[in-house]
Every structure is written in structure tokens, then in C-alpha cells.
CSV table of C-alpha atoms and ligand atoms in Angstrom, one decimal:
chain,number,residue,atom,x,y,z
A,1,UNK,CA,-22.7,-30.6,-44.3
A,2,UNK,CA,-25.9,-31.8,-46.0
A,3,UNK,CA,-26.1,-35.4,-47.1
A,4,UNK,CA,-28.6,-36.1,-49.9
A,5,UNK,CA,-28.1,-39.5,-51.4
A,6,UNK,CA,-25.7,-42.4,-51.6
A,7,UNK,CA,-23.1,-43.4,-54.1
A,8,UNK,CA,-22.9,-47.2,-54.5
A,9,UNK,CA,-19.6,-48.9,-55.2
A,10,UNK,CA,-18.8,-52.6,-55.3
A,11,UNK,CA,-15.5,-53.6,-53.8
A,12,UNK,CA,-14.4,-57.3,-54.0
A,13,UNK,CA,-18.0,-58.3,-54.7
A,14,UNK,CA,-19.4,-56.3,-51.8
A,15,UNK,CA,-21.8,-53.3,-52.4
A,16,UNK,CA,-21.1,-50.3,-50.3
A,17,UNK,CA,-23.4,-47.2,-50.0
A,18,UNK,CA,-21.4,-44.0,-49.4
A,19,UNK,CA,-23.0,-40.7,-48.5
A,20,UNK,CA,-22.8,-37.9,-51.1
A,21,UNK,CA,-22.2,-34.6,-49.5
A,22,UNK,CA,-23.8,-31.5,-51.1
A,23,UNK,CA,-21.8,-28.2,-51.3
A,24,UNK,CA,-23.3,-24.7,-51.5
A,25,UNK,CA,-21.9,-24.7,-55.0
A,26,UNK,CA,-19.4,-26.8,-56.9
A,27,UNK,CA,-18.8,-30.5,-57.1
A,28,UNK,CA,-20.5,-32.9,-54.7
A,29,UNK,CA,-18.2,-35.1,-52.5
A,30,UNK,CA,-18.5,-38.9,-52.0
A,31,UNK,CA,-17.8,-39.4,-48.3
A,32,UNK,CA,-15.2,-42.2,-48.1
A,33,UNK,CA,-14.4,-41.9,-44.4
A,34,UNK,CA,-15.8,-45.3,-43.7
A,35,UNK,CA,-14.4,-47.0,-46.8
A,36,UNK,CA,-11.3,-48.6,-45.2
A,37,UNK,CA,-13.3,-49.7,-42.2
A,38,UNK,CA,-16.0,-51.3,-44.3
A,39,UNK,CA,-14.1,-52.6,-47.3
A,40,UNK,CA,-10.4,-52.7,-46.2
A,41,UNK,CA,-9.3,-50.6,-49.2
A,42,UNK,CA,-7.9,-47.1,-49.6
A,43,UNK,CA,-8.6,-44.7,-52.5
A,44,UNK,CA,-5.5,-43.8,-54.5
A,45,UNK,CA,-5.1,-40.1,-55.5
A,46,UNK,CA,-1.5,-38.8,-55.7
A,47,UNK,CA,-1.5,-35.0,-56.0
A,48,UNK,CA,-5.1,-35.1,-54.7
A,49,UNK,CA,-6.6,-34.3,-58.2
A,50,UNK,CA,-10.0,-35.7,-57.1
A,51,UNK,CA,-9.9,-35.4,-53.4
A,52,UNK,CA,-11.5,-32.9,-51.0
A,53,UNK,CA,-9.3,-32.7,-47.9
A,54,UNK,CA,-11.7,-30.6,-45.8
A,55,UNK,CA,-14.9,-28.7,-45.6
A,56,UNK,CA,-14.3,-24.9,-46.0
A,57,UNK,CA,-16.4,-21.7,-46.2
A,58,UNK,CA,-13.6,-19.4,-47.0
A,59,UNK,CA,-12.8,-19.4,-50.8
A,60,UNK,CA,-14.6,-20.9,-53.8
A,61,UNK,CA,-13.0,-21.5,-57.2
A,62,UNK,CA,-14.8,-22.5,-60.3
A,63,UNK,CA,-12.0,-23.6,-62.7
A,64,UNK,CA,-14.2,-24.0,-65.7
A,65,UNK,CA,-15.8,-20.6,-65.4
A,66,UNK,CA,-12.7,-18.9,-64.1
A,67,UNK,CA,-14.5,-17.7,-60.9
A,68,UNK,CA,-12.8,-16.9,-57.6
A,69,UNK,CA,-14.8,-15.8,-54.5
A,70,UNK,CA,-13.6,-14.8,-51.1
A,71,UNK,CA,-16.4,-15.6,-48.6
A,72,UNK,CA,-18.8,-15.4,-51.6
A,73,UNK,CA,-17.5,-12.0,-53.0
A,74,UNK,CA,-16.1,-12.2,-56.5
A,75,UNK,CA,-12.4,-11.3,-56.7
A,76,UNK,CA,-12.9,-8.7,-59.4
A,77,UNK,CA,-15.3,-6.7,-57.2
A,78,UNK,CA,-13.0,-6.9,-54.2
A,79,UNK,CA,-10.0,-5.9,-56.3
A,80,UNK,CA,-11.9,-2.9,-57.6
A,81,UNK,CA,-13.9,-1.8,-54.5
A,82,UNK,CA,-12.2,-3.2,-51.4
A,83,UNK,CA,-8.6,-3.0,-50.0
A,84,UNK,CA,-6.3,-5.6,-48.5
A,85,UNK,CA,-6.9,-5.1,-44.8
A,86,UNK,CA,-10.7,-5.1,-45.4
A,87,UNK,CA,-10.2,-8.4,-47.3
A,88,UNK,CA,-8.1,-9.7,-44.4
A,89,UNK,CA,-11.0,-9.0,-42.0
A,90,UNK,CA,-13.4,-10.7,-44.5
A,91,UNK,CA,-11.3,-13.8,-44.8
A,92,UNK,CA,-10.7,-14.1,-41.1
A,93,UNK,CA,-14.2,-13.4,-39.9
A,94,UNK,CA,-16.5,-14.4,-42.8
A,95,UNK,CA,-18.3,-11.0,-43.2
A,96,UNK,CA,-17.3,-7.5,-44.5
A,97,UNK,CA,-16.7,-5.2,-41.5
A,98,UNK,CA,-18.7,-2.2,-40.7
A,99,UNK,CA,-16.8,1.1,-40.4
A,100,UNK,CA,-16.1,0.8,-36.7
A,101,UNK,CA,-15.0,-2.9,-37.1
A,102,UNK,CA,-12.7,-1.9,-40.0
A,103,UNK,CA,-11.2,1.0,-38.1
A,104,UNK,CA,-10.5,-1.1,-35.1
A,105,UNK,CA,-9.0,-3.9,-37.2
A,106,UNK,CA,-6.7,-1.6,-39.1
A,107,UNK,CA,-5.6,0.0,-35.8
A,108,UNK,CA,-4.8,-3.4,-34.3
A,109,UNK,CA,-2.8,-4.5,-37.4
A,110,UNK,CA,-1.0,-1.1,-37.6
A,111,UNK,CA,0.2,-1.4,-34.0
A,112,UNK,CA,1.6,-4.9,-34.5
A,113,UNK,CA,3.8,-4.1,-37.4
A,114,UNK,CA,7.1,-3.8,-35.5
A,115,UNK,CA,9.1,-7.0,-34.8
A,116,UNK,CA,11.0,-7.7,-31.6
A,117,UNK,CA,14.3,-5.7,-31.8
A,118,UNK,CA,16.4,-8.8,-31.2
A,119,UNK,CA,15.0,-10.3,-34.4
A,120,UNK,CA,17.2,-7.8,-36.3
A,121,UNK,CA,20.2,-9.9,-35.2
A,122,UNK,CA,18.7,-13.0,-37.0
A,123,UNK,CA,19.5,-11.6,-40.4
A,124,UNK,CA,23.2,-11.0,-39.6
A,125,UNK,CA,23.6,-14.8,-39.5
A,126,UNK,CA,22.7,-15.1,-43.2
A,127,UNK,CA,24.9,-14.3,-46.2
A,128,UNK,CA,23.9,-11.1,-47.9
A,129,UNK,CA,23.1,-13.1,-51.1
A,130,UNK,CA,20.7,-15.5,-49.3
A,131,UNK,CA,17.4,-15.8,-51.1
A,132,UNK,CA,14.8,-13.7,-49.2
A,133,UNK,CA,12.5,-16.7,-49.0
A,134,UNK,CA,15.2,-18.6,-47.1
A,135,UNK,CA,15.4,-15.8,-44.5
A,136,UNK,CA,11.6,-15.4,-44.3
A,137,UNK,CA,11.2,-19.1,-43.6
A,138,UNK,CA,13.7,-18.9,-40.8
A,139,UNK,CA,12.6,-15.6,-39.3
A,140,UNK,CA,8.9,-16.5,-39.4
A,141,UNK,CA,9.6,-19.8,-37.8
A,142,UNK,CA,11.6,-18.0,-35.1
A,143,UNK,CA,8.6,-15.8,-34.2
A,144,UNK,CA,7.5,-18.7,-31.9
A,145,UNK,CA,10.6,-18.0,-29.9
A,146,UNK,CA,9.7,-14.4,-29.5
A,147,UNK,CA,6.0,-14.5,-29.2
A,148,UNK,CA,5.4,-17.6,-27.2
A,149,UNK,CA,2.5,-15.7,-25.4
A,150,UNK,CA,0.4,-16.4,-28.5
A,151,UNK,CA,1.3,-20.0,-29.3
A,152,UNK,CA,-1.3,-21.8,-27.3
A,153,UNK,CA,-3.6,-23.0,-30.1
A,154,UNK,CA,-6.3,-24.0,-27.6
A,155,UNK,CA,-6.7,-20.4,-26.4
A,156,UNK,CA,-8.9,-18.5,-28.9
A,157,UNK,CA,-7.5,-15.1,-27.7
A,158,UNK,CA,-3.9,-16.3,-28.4
A,159,UNK,CA,-5.0,-17.6,-31.8
A,160,UNK,CA,-6.4,-14.2,-32.6
A,161,UNK,CA,-3.3,-12.3,-31.4
A,162,UNK,CA,-1.0,-14.7,-33.4
A,163,UNK,CA,-3.1,-14.1,-36.5
A,164,UNK,CA,-2.9,-10.3,-36.1
A,165,UNK,CA,0.9,-10.5,-35.4
A,166,UNK,CA,1.5,-12.6,-38.6
A,167,UNK,CA,-0.6,-10.3,-40.9
A,168,UNK,CA,1.1,-7.2,-39.4
A,169,UNK,CA,4.7,-8.4,-39.3
A,170,UNK,CA,5.1,-10.3,-42.5
A,171,UNK,CA,5.6,-7.1,-44.6
A,172,UNK,CA,8.1,-5.9,-42.0
A,173,UNK,CA,10.0,-9.2,-42.2
A,174,UNK,CA,9.8,-9.3,-46.0
A,175,UNK,CA,11.1,-5.7,-46.2
A,176,UNK,CA,13.9,-6.6,-43.8
A,177,UNK,CA,14.9,-9.6,-45.9
A,178,UNK,CA,15.1,-7.3,-48.9
A,179,UNK,CA,17.0,-4.5,-47.2
A,180,UNK,CA,19.5,-7.1,-45.8
A,181,UNK,CA,20.1,-8.6,-49.2
A,182,UNK,CA,21.0,-5.1,-50.6
A,183,UNK,CA,23.1,-4.0,-47.7
A,184,UNK,CA,20.8,-1.1,-46.7
A,185,UNK,CA,19.6,-0.4,-43.1
A,186,UNK,CA,16.2,-1.8,-42.0
A,187,UNK,CA,13.4,0.8,-42.1
A,188,UNK,CA,10.9,0.7,-39.3
A,189,UNK,CA,7.2,0.7,-40.0
A,190,UNK,CA,5.3,4.0,-39.8
A,191,UNK,CA,1.9,4.0,-38.3
A,192,UNK,CA,0.7,7.0,-40.4
A,193,UNK,CA,1.0,4.9,-43.6
A,194,UNK,CA,-1.5,2.4,-44.9
A,195,UNK,CA,-0.5,-1.2,-45.2
A,196,UNK,CA,0.8,-1.2,-48.8
A,197,UNK,CA,2.4,2.3,-48.5
A,198,UNK,CA,4.1,1.1,-45.3
A,199,UNK,CA,5.6,-1.9,-47.2
A,200,UNK,CA,6.8,0.2,-50.1
A,201,UNK,CA,8.3,2.7,-47.6
A,202,UNK,CA,10.1,-0.1,-45.7
A,203,UNK,CA,11.5,-1.5,-48.9
A,204,UNK,CA,12.5,1.7,-50.8
A,205,UNK,CA,13.1,4.5,-48.4
A,206,UNK,CA,16.6,5.2,-47.1
A,207,UNK,CA,17.6,7.4,-44.1
A,208,UNK,CA,19.5,9.7,-46.4
A,209,UNK,CA,16.5,11.3,-48.0
A,210,UNK,CA,12.7,11.7,-47.8
A,211,UNK,CA,10.8,9.0,-49.7
A,212,UNK,CA,7.3,9.7,-51.0
A,213,UNK,CA,5.1,6.7,-51.7
A,214,UNK,CA,3.2,7.2,-55.0
A,215,UNK,CA,-0.5,6.6,-54.0
A,216,UNK,CA,-1.2,5.0,-57.4
A,217,UNK,CA,1.6,2.5,-56.9
A,218,UNK,CA,0.5,1.9,-53.3
A,219,UNK,CA,-3.0,1.1,-54.7
A,220,UNK,CA,-1.5,-1.3,-57.3
A,221,UNK,CA,0.6,-3.0,-54.5
A,222,UNK,CA,-2.5,-3.3,-52.3
A,223,UNK,CA,-4.4,-4.9,-55.2
A,224,UNK,CA,-1.6,-7.4,-55.7
A,225,UNK,CA,-1.9,-8.3,-52.0
A,226,UNK,CA,-5.7,-8.8,-52.4
A,227,UNK,CA,-5.3,-11.0,-55.5
A,228,UNK,CA,-2.9,-13.4,-53.7
A,229,UNK,CA,-4.8,-13.4,-50.3
A,230,UNK,CA,-6.3,-16.9,-50.5
A,231,UNK,CA,-6.9,-19.7,-53.0
A,232,UNK,CA,-8.8,-22.7,-51.5
A,233,UNK,CA,-6.7,-25.8,-50.7
A,234,UNK,CA,-3.6,-25.1,-52.8
A,235,UNK,CA,-0.3,-26.8,-51.9
A,236,UNK,CA,0.9,-24.3,-49.3
A,237,UNK,CA,-2.5,-23.9,-47.7
A,238,UNK,CA,-2.7,-27.7,-47.4
A,239,UNK,CA,0.8,-27.7,-45.9
A,240,UNK,CA,-0.3,-25.2,-43.3
A,241,UNK,CA,-3.4,-27.2,-42.5
A,242,UNK,CA,-1.4,-30.4,-42.2
A,243,UNK,CA,1.2,-28.8,-40.0
A,244,UNK,CA,-1.6,-27.3,-37.9
A,245,UNK,CA,-3.4,-30.6,-37.6
A,246,UNK,CA,-0.6,-31.9,-35.4
A,247,UNK,CA,-1.1,-28.9,-33.0
A,248,UNK,CA,2.0,-27.1,-34.1
A,249,UNK,CA,2.1,-23.4,-33.2
A,250,UNK,CA,0.9,-20.8,-35.8
A,251,UNK,CA,4.3,-19.4,-36.6
A,252,UNK,CA,5.7,-22.8,-37.3
A,253,UNK,CA,2.7,-23.6,-39.6
A,254,UNK,CA,3.1,-20.4,-41.6
A,255,UNK,CA,6.8,-21.0,-41.9
A,256,UNK,CA,5.9,-24.4,-43.4
A,257,UNK,CA,3.5,-22.7,-45.8
A,258,UNK,CA,6.2,-20.2,-46.9
A,259,UNK,CA,8.6,-23.1,-47.5
A,260,UNK,CA,6.1,-24.9,-49.7
A,261,UNK,CA,5.1,-21.7,-51.6
A,262,UNK,CA,8.7,-21.2,-52.6
A,263,UNK,CA,8.6,-24.1,-55.2
A,264,UNK,CA,8.6,-23.0,-58.8
A,265,UNK,CA,5.5,-25.1,-59.5
A,266,UNK,CA,3.7,-22.9,-56.9
A,267,UNK,CA,4.4,-19.4,-55.7
A,268,UNK,CA,8.0,-19.5,-57.0
A,269,UNK,CA,6.5,-19.4,-60.5
A,270,UNK,CA,6.2,-15.6,-60.4
A,271,UNK,CA,10.0,-15.3,-60.2
A,272,UNK,CA,10.5,-18.1,-62.7
A,273,UNK,CA,7.9,-16.5,-65.1
A,274,UNK,CA,9.7,-13.1,-65.2
A,275,UNK,CA,13.1,-14.8,-65.6
A,276,UNK,CA,11.6,-16.8,-68.5
A,277,UNK,CA,10.2,-13.7,-70.2
A,278,UNK,CA,13.5,-12.0,-69.8
A,279,UNK,CA,15.3,-15.1,-71.2
A,280,UNK,CA,12.9,-15.0,-74.3
A,281,UNK,CA,13.8,-11.3,-74.6
A,282,UNK,CA,12.0,-10.6,-77.8
A,283,UNK,CA,8.8,-11.6,-79.6
A,284,UNK,CA,10.7,-13.3,-82.4
A,285,UNK,CA,12.1,-15.9,-80.0
A,286,UNK,CA,8.7,-16.9,-78.7
A,287,UNK,CA,8.1,-19.8,-81.2
A,288,UNK,CA,11.4,-21.4,-80.0
A,289,UNK,CA,10.1,-21.4,-76.4
A,290,UNK,CA,6.5,-22.5,-77.3
A,291,UNK,CA,8.1,-25.5,-79.1
A,292,UNK,CA,10.2,-26.3,-76.1
A,293,UNK,CA,7.1,-26.1,-73.8
A,294,UNK,CA,5.3,-28.6,-76.1
A,295,UNK,CA,8.3,-31.0,-76.3
A,296,UNK,CA,7.7,-34.0,-74.1
A,297,UNK,CA,11.5,-34.6,-73.9
A,298,UNK,CA,12.2,-31.0,-72.7
A,299,UNK,CA,11.4,-30.4,-69.0
A,300,UNK,CA,10.9,-26.7,-69.9
A,301,UNK,CA,7.4,-25.4,-69.1
A,302,UNK,CA,5.9,-22.0,-69.7
A,303,UNK,CA,6.1,-20.5,-66.2
A,304,UNK,CA,3.0,-18.6,-65.2
A,305,UNK,CA,0.9,-20.9,-67.5
A,306,UNK,CA,-1.4,-23.7,-66.5
A,307,UNK,CA,-3.2,-24.5,-63.3
A,308,UNK,CA,-4.6,-27.5,-61.5
A,309,UNK,CA,-8.0,-26.0,-61.0
A,310,UNK,CA,-8.4,-23.2,-63.7
A,311,UNK,CA,-9.1,-24.7,-67.1
A,312,UNK,CA,-10.1,-21.2,-68.2
A,313,UNK,CA,-8.5,-17.8,-67.6
A,314,UNK,CA,-7.3,-17.3,-64.0
A,315,UNK,CA,-9.5,-14.3,-63.0
A,316,UNK,CA,-6.5,-12.9,-61.1
A,317,UNK,CA,-4.4,-13.0,-64.2
A,318,UNK,CA,-7.0,-10.8,-66.1
A,319,UNK,CA,-6.9,-8.2,-63.3
A,320,UNK,CA,-3.1,-8.4,-63.1
A,321,UNK,CA,-2.8,-7.8,-66.8
A,322,UNK,CA,-5.0,-4.7,-66.6
A,323,UNK,CA,-3.0,-3.5,-63.6
A,324,UNK,CA,0.3,-4.0,-65.5
A,325,UNK,CA,-0.8,-1.6,-68.2
A,326,UNK,CA,-1.9,0.9,-65.5
A,327,UNK,CA,1.3,0.7,-63.4
A,328,UNK,CA,3.7,0.8,-66.4
A,329,UNK,CA,1.8,3.8,-67.7
A,330,UNK,CA,2.2,5.5,-64.3
A,331,UNK,CA,5.9,4.7,-64.4
A,332,UNK,CA,6.2,5.8,-68.0
A,333,UNK,CA,7.5,2.4,-69.2
A,334,UNK,CA,4.4,1.4,-71.3
A,335,UNK,CA,6.8,0.0,-74.0
A,336,UNK,CA,8.3,-2.4,-71.5
A,337,UNK,CA,9.8,-5.1,-73.7
A,338,UNK,CA,9.0,-7.8,-71.2
A,339,UNK,CA,5.3,-6.8,-71.1
A,340,UNK,CA,5.3,-6.9,-74.9
A,341,UNK,CA,6.8,-10.4,-74.9
A,342,UNK,CA,4.3,-11.5,-72.3
A,343,UNK,CA,1.3,-10.3,-74.2
A,344,UNK,CA,2.5,-11.8,-77.5
A,345,UNK,CA,3.4,-15.1,-75.8
A,346,UNK,CA,-0.1,-15.2,-74.3
A,347,UNK,CA,-1.7,-14.5,-77.7
A,348,UNK,CA,0.3,-17.1,-79.5
A,349,UNK,CA,-0.1,-19.8,-76.8
A,350,UNK,CA,-3.9,-19.3,-76.6
A,351,UNK,CA,-4.1,-19.9,-80.4
A,352,UNK,CA,-2.0,-23.0,-80.2
A,353,UNK,CA,-3.7,-26.4,-80.2
A,354,UNK,CA,-1.4,-27.8,-77.5
A,355,UNK,CA,-2.4,-25.1,-75.0
A,356,UNK,CA,-6.0,-25.1,-76.1
A,357,UNK,CA,-6.4,-28.9,-75.8
A,358,UNK,CA,-4.7,-29.0,-72.4
A,359,UNK,CA,-6.7,-25.9,-71.2
A,360,UNK,CA,-3.5,-24.0,-70.3
A,361,UNK,CA,-4.1,-20.3,-69.6
A,362,UNK,CA,-2.0,-17.6,-67.9
A,363,UNK,CA,-2.2,-17.9,-64.1
A,364,UNK,CA,-1.7,-15.3,-61.3
A,365,UNK,CA,2.0,-15.6,-61.7
A,366,UNK,CA,2.3,-14.7,-65.4
A,367,UNK,CA,1.9,-10.9,-65.1
A,368,UNK,CA,2.6,-10.2,-61.5
A,369,UNK,CA,6.4,-10.2,-62.0
A,370,UNK,CA,6.2,-7.5,-64.7
A,371,UNK,CA,4.4,-5.1,-62.3
A,372,UNK,CA,6.7,-5.9,-59.3
A,373,UNK,CA,9.8,-5.5,-61.5
A,374,UNK,CA,8.6,-2.2,-62.8
A,375,UNK,CA,8.0,-1.1,-59.2
A,376,UNK,CA,11.7,-1.8,-58.5
A,377,UNK,CA,11.6,-5.2,-56.8
A,378,UNK,CA,14.2,-7.7,-57.8
A,379,UNK,CA,12.8,-11.1,-59.0
A,380,UNK,CA,14.0,-12.6,-55.6
A,381,UNK,CA,11.3,-10.5,-53.8
A,382,UNK,CA,8.4,-11.7,-55.9
A,383,UNK,CA,7.7,-14.9,-53.9
A,384,UNK,CA,8.2,-13.1,-50.5
A,385,UNK,CA,5.5,-10.7,-51.7
A,386,UNK,CA,3.2,-13.6,-52.6
A,387,UNK,CA,4.0,-15.1,-49.1
A,388,UNK,CA,3.1,-12.0,-47.2
A,389,UNK,CA,-0.1,-11.6,-49.2
A,390,UNK,CA,-1.1,-15.2,-48.6
A,391,UNK,CA,-0.4,-15.2,-44.9
A,392,UNK,CA,-4.0,-14.1,-44.2
A,393,UNK,CA,-5.4,-16.9,-46.3
A,394,UNK,CA,-3.1,-19.5,-44.6
A,395,UNK,CA,-4.1,-18.2,-41.1
A,396,UNK,CA,-7.8,-18.1,-41.9
A,397,UNK,CA,-7.7,-21.7,-43.1
A,398,UNK,CA,-5.7,-22.7,-40.0
A,399,UNK,CA,-8.3,-21.0,-37.8
A,400,UNK,CA,-11.1,-22.7,-39.6
A,401,UNK,CA,-9.5,-26.1,-39.2
A,402,UNK,CA,-8.9,-25.6,-35.5
A,403,UNK,CA,-12.5,-24.5,-35.2
A,404,UNK,CA,-13.8,-27.7,-36.8
A,405,UNK,CA,-14.9,-30.2,-34.2
A,406,UNK,CA,-14.3,-33.1,-36.6
A,407,UNK,CA,-10.7,-31.9,-37.2
A,408,UNK,CA,-8.0,-34.6,-36.6
A,409,UNK,CA,-4.4,-35.0,-37.4
A,410,UNK,CA,-3.8,-35.5,-41.1
A,411,UNK,CA,-2.3,-38.9,-41.8
A,412,UNK,CA,-2.7,-40.2,-45.4
A,413,UNK,CA,-2.0,-43.9,-46.2
A,414,UNK,CA,-0.2,-45.3,-49.3
A,415,UNK,CA,-0.1,-48.0,-52.0
A,416,UNK,CA,2.8,-50.0,-50.8
A,417,UNK,CA,4.9,-51.3,-53.7
A,418,UNK,CA,8.1,-52.2,-51.8
A,419,UNK,CA,9.6,-55.5,-51.0
A,420,UNK,CA,7.7,-58.3,-49.3
A,421,UNK,CA,8.7,-59.4,-45.8
A,422,UNK,CA,12.3,-60.8,-45.7
A,423,UNK,CA,14.9,-61.7,-43.1
A,424,UNK,CA,18.1,-59.9,-42.3
A,425,UNK,CA,21.2,-61.3,-44.0
A,426,UNK,CA,24.7,-60.8,-42.4
A,427,UNK,CA,27.1,-58.9,-44.4
A,428,UNK,CA,29.4,-61.9,-44.8
A,429,UNK,CA,26.5,-63.7,-46.6
A,430,UNK,CA,25.6,-60.9,-49.0
B,501,SDX,C1,0.1,-21.1,-58.3
B,501,SDX,O1,-3.1,-24.4,-56.5
B,501,SDX,C2,-3.2,-23.2,-56.6
B,501,SDX,O2,-4.3,-22.6,-56.4
B,501,SDX,C3,-1.9,-22.4,-56.7
B,501,SDX,C4,-2.0,-20.9,-56.9
B,501,SDX,C5,-2.4,-20.2,-55.6
B,501,SDX,O3,-2.9,-19.1,-55.7
B,501,SDX,O4,-2.2,-20.8,-54.5
B,501,SDX,O5,-2.9,-20.6,-57.9
B,501,SDX,C6,-0.6,-20.3,-57.3
B,501,SDX,O6,0.9,-22.0,-57.8
B,501,SDX,C7,-0.2,-21.0,-59.7
B,501,SDX,C8,0.6,-22.0,-60.6
B,501,SDX,C9,2.0,-21.5,-60.8
B,501,SDX,N1,2.9,-22.5,-61.5
B,501,SDX,C10,3.3,-22.3,-62.7
B,501,SDX,O7,3.0,-21.4,-63.5
B,501,SDX,C11,4.3,-23.4,-63.2
B,501,SDX,C12,3.9,-23.8,-64.6
B,501,SDX,N2,2.7,-24.6,-64.5
B,501,SDX,C13,2.7,-25.9,-64.2
B,501,SDX,O8,3.8,-26.6,-63.9
B,501,SDX,C14,1.4,-26.6,-64.0
B,501,SDX,O9,0.5,-26.1,-64.9
B,501,SDX,C15,0.8,-26.6,-62.6
B,501,SDX,C16,1.8,-27.2,-61.6
B,501,SDX,C17,0.5,-25.3,-62.2
B,501,SDX,C18,-0.4,-27.5,-62.6
B,501,SDX,O10,0.0,-28.8,-62.8
B,501,SDX,P1,-1.0,-30.0,-62.9
B,501,SDX,O11,-2.4,-29.6,-62.6
B,501,SDX,O12,-0.4,-31.1,-62.0
B,501,SDX,O13,-1.0,-30.4,-64.4
B,501,SDX,P2,0.0,-31.3,-65.1
B,501,SDX,O14,1.4,-31.0,-64.6
B,501,SDX,O15,-0.4,-32.7,-64.9
B,501,SDX,O16,-0.1,-30.8,-66.6
B,501,SDX,C19,-1.2,-31.3,-67.4
B,501,SDX,C20,-0.6,-31.3,-68.8
B,501,SDX,C21,0.8,-32.0,-68.9
B,501,SDX,O17,0.9,-32.6,-70.2
B,501,SDX,P3,0.5,-34.2,-70.4
B,501,SDX,O18,1.4,-34.9,-69.4
B,501,SDX,O19,-1.0,-34.3,-70.0
B,501,SDX,O20,0.8,-34.5,-71.8
B,501,SDX,O21,-0.3,-30.0,-69.2
B,501,SDX,C22,1.1,-29.8,-69.4
B,501,SDX,C23,1.8,-30.9,-68.7
B,501,SDX,O22,3.0,-31.3,-69.4
B,501,SDX,N3,1.4,-28.5,-68.8
B,501,SDX,C24,2.2,-27.6,-69.4
B,501,SDX,C25,2.3,-26.5,-68.5
B,501,SDX,N4,1.5,-26.8,-67.4
B,501,SDX,C26,1.0,-28.0,-67.6
B,501,SDX,N5,3.0,-27.6,-70.5
B,501,SDX,C27,3.7,-26.5,-70.8
B,501,SDX,N6,3.8,-25.4,-70.0
B,501,SDX,C28,3.1,-25.4,-68.8
B,501,SDX,N7,3.1,-24.4,-68.0
């Protein structure tokens, strides 16, 4: 971390020189680690809109330019030329693999895709109509009960095995959550299928007949995994880092990340966005919903729109929009009314002063649901698919944090606005 110059602030009449840290690219950071010790004051930043929580070399986002890089490689190049397991290797290890490294990594992941047979019984404890995210949080958290031979975070080999198990088993668990919700038998992974094809097979094949995975849909599925793989210090990644900072095992940390991702302001937006588009139903109802989104007294927001960092197009949304046209064309549903509503809603919103002034653009969740729905997934499976895609990002960030010698338990402070000190009063005197 390079220091170049100081920032000077004056607190209660005292001048303080704070180092300014220089990134490879992007905003510089004022190092405030000594602030409380030197000036007895905290900084105040609910929602962390101006706070860097860590140093990271994994993902870079330029919100103004609409840029997203995984280890320096732009997302549009990776989406077009790479594939998800290669991106997993890149995020985990920092460099693209050579052919031998890639073959070995794919072989390792392939051979970790089955879950402990007793984990099948976990699902029977849930109602069939339980949301798949609820079962995923529970089952992933329970992995630490089955794989305690890879929970010692101080053992690098165990950290690596746990990382591989999570990347390999999340699709299996997500598919099991789906099959359980529709009353169909679980489908075991097949080692002769690639990662995306395996997931589609585990979700859509049934014992009663042969199921052939459409390679074009498998490619689209794989691209969706890549687009969701990592995204800097978003809410769920920060949750995983904070859980990991206490020394919690990797399975518990990822379960915490899944729980956070579920929120409709975060990963849950893909389900909420499609349900919103279906609620709008036709282009002539769009103005009614645009008006509601602009109405301060109406809690309604355009789901899949806006972003804390992107004040330009989310580059993932652009790729997803192109992929939607391609997938719906393959499936012969080009005139999908929901896609027509989405495109018209985007056009109208991007010409509207409210959205322009607040720099609100479609984000990764705006189009993804249209593709997933066309593929046959119910809306309840959209966020589980986001979670299985993001697992590699979460675990890469978790590994990076554990590898940082300066890493310590995360423990923010507060601006206390409660009561001053007061003595207890017996109930008879209240
Ligand atoms: C993801 O962080 C990440 O990187 C997340 C993610 C990832 O890959 O990990 O990219 C994935 O979570 C994408 C975001 C998915 N969420 C949604 O689509 C839900 C709808 N969008 C929002 O609720 C909102 O835009 C957030 C939560 C995404 C961002 O919220 P911020 O940065 O805290 O911004 P804000 O809520 O303060 O909004 C700024 C203004 C407000 O108006 P004012 O109070 O300034 O007058 O913009 C308005 C908001 O009311 N606004 C919207 C809006 N989003 C923001 N108005 C209408 N519709 C919207 N969608």
C-alpha cells in the first residue's frame, strides 16, 4: 500500500496529518486508523458510502465509467472469451490458469460436486413451499457439521479444500433446494457434464426420461454465473468478511453471505425485478409505475434499477440484455411480453429527468430474471442462482482477508444518541 502525501484535518483546534493511500486505480484513501487515538473522534459513515473497509486486489469497479474488472480483466472480455470455472481460478489465484492448471482445477471441482448423503435428510425438515434461499442458508451453514476436516482457517490446505467444496457443492445444493420445492427427486451431479450443464441437468432432468442440455443454454447459464461471480465490497461480501474476521469457519461465513444477499435491496432484487415487470404486465402501464417510483411518499422502487457504485450503465446489465435477446431467440420466445416491458421501461426511465438526475440505470438484476424465467426457473430460484455464482467471490475475498497480516476482527463504533447515565428506579416509583 503506497503512501504519497498527507491530508490535514483540524479537529477541536488540533491539526492532524493523515496519510493518503494510493491505489493502482480509483479513489485515493485517507488513512484514518490513528484518528481516534490522536483526536478522540470517530468518522461517521452509515452505509459506508465513503469508506474503504479493506485493501483488495480482486475486483475493481469504476461506477462513473461503468467498468468492472476481475483481477484486471474487463468483465465483457471474460463473459465473451472465458468460462465460469476459469473465472473461479482467476478470482481465487489472481492469474488466468494455463491449460494444465485449468484441467486440474476443473477436475478437482468436478469431483467435489456430490454432497454427504445424509444432507439429503436436511431438506425433509422443511415445508415444500419454503423459499429455496431459506434452505440454502440452512444447508450451507450445516456443511460445517459434515466437512469439519476443512474448517481450520489457520490451515492453508483446509482453506483450499473448503473453497473447492463450496464452489463445487453450491450448485448441487441449489438444485436440491429447487427439486425439493417441486416435489421431484434429487438428481445427482454427473462428472461428464461441465459446470453449467451439470446444474441445468440437476434442476431439470427427471428419472423418467433422458434430458439433453442445450449447449447454447448451458453457455448462457455459464455466462450468468460469470457475471455474478464477484463485485468488490458489496453488502454480502462485507458480511462474509466481517463473519470471517472473527475466525468463523468458511461454511458459516458463506451462509451469512447468502442470508445477506437474500434482501430485495441486494441479490433479492432479481426476483423482485421480474415480479415487478410481470406486475406491470404491459407497456401502457409503465407510466403509472414510473410515477410511483418517483413519488417520495410511495415506498415503491424500480427493482433492478440504481446502484450504490454504478452511476452509469452496470456493464453486467448490458451483457445480460444482449444475452436475453439471444436466449429468448433460442427458445423461440423473442416476443416475450416481459422483455418488451423491460426494454420499454428502460427506455422511458433513461429519458426521465428523475432517473437522469439521480444517475439510476439498470443493474445486474434488471434483465437476469427474464433469462432465468425463460430457461424454466421459478422466480424463487433467481437469488439462489446469484448465491451459487457469487460463492467464488465471497470465498476469494475471505481468503484474501485471512492472508492479510494486518487483518483483525471487524468492530465498528457508533454515534451514541441514547439516554445519558441514569439510576435504576423501582417499579413502585415509576
Ligand atoms: C445488487 O453493491 C453491489 O455491488 C450489489 C450488486 C452486487 O453485484 O453485489 O451489484 C448486486 O445488489 C444490485 C442492486 C439491486 N437492488 C435493486 O435493484 C433494488 C432497487 N435499487 C435500490 O434500492 C438502490 O438503488 C440501491 C439499494 C441499489 C442503492 O441504494 P443507495 O446507493 O443507498 O442509494 P439511495 O437508496 O440513497 O438512492 C439514492 C436516490 C434516492 O432518492 P433521494 O432520497 O436522493 O431523493 O435514488 C433513489 C432514492 O429514492 N433511488 C431510486 C431507486 N434507487 C435509488 N428511486 C426509484 N427506484 C430505484 N430503484
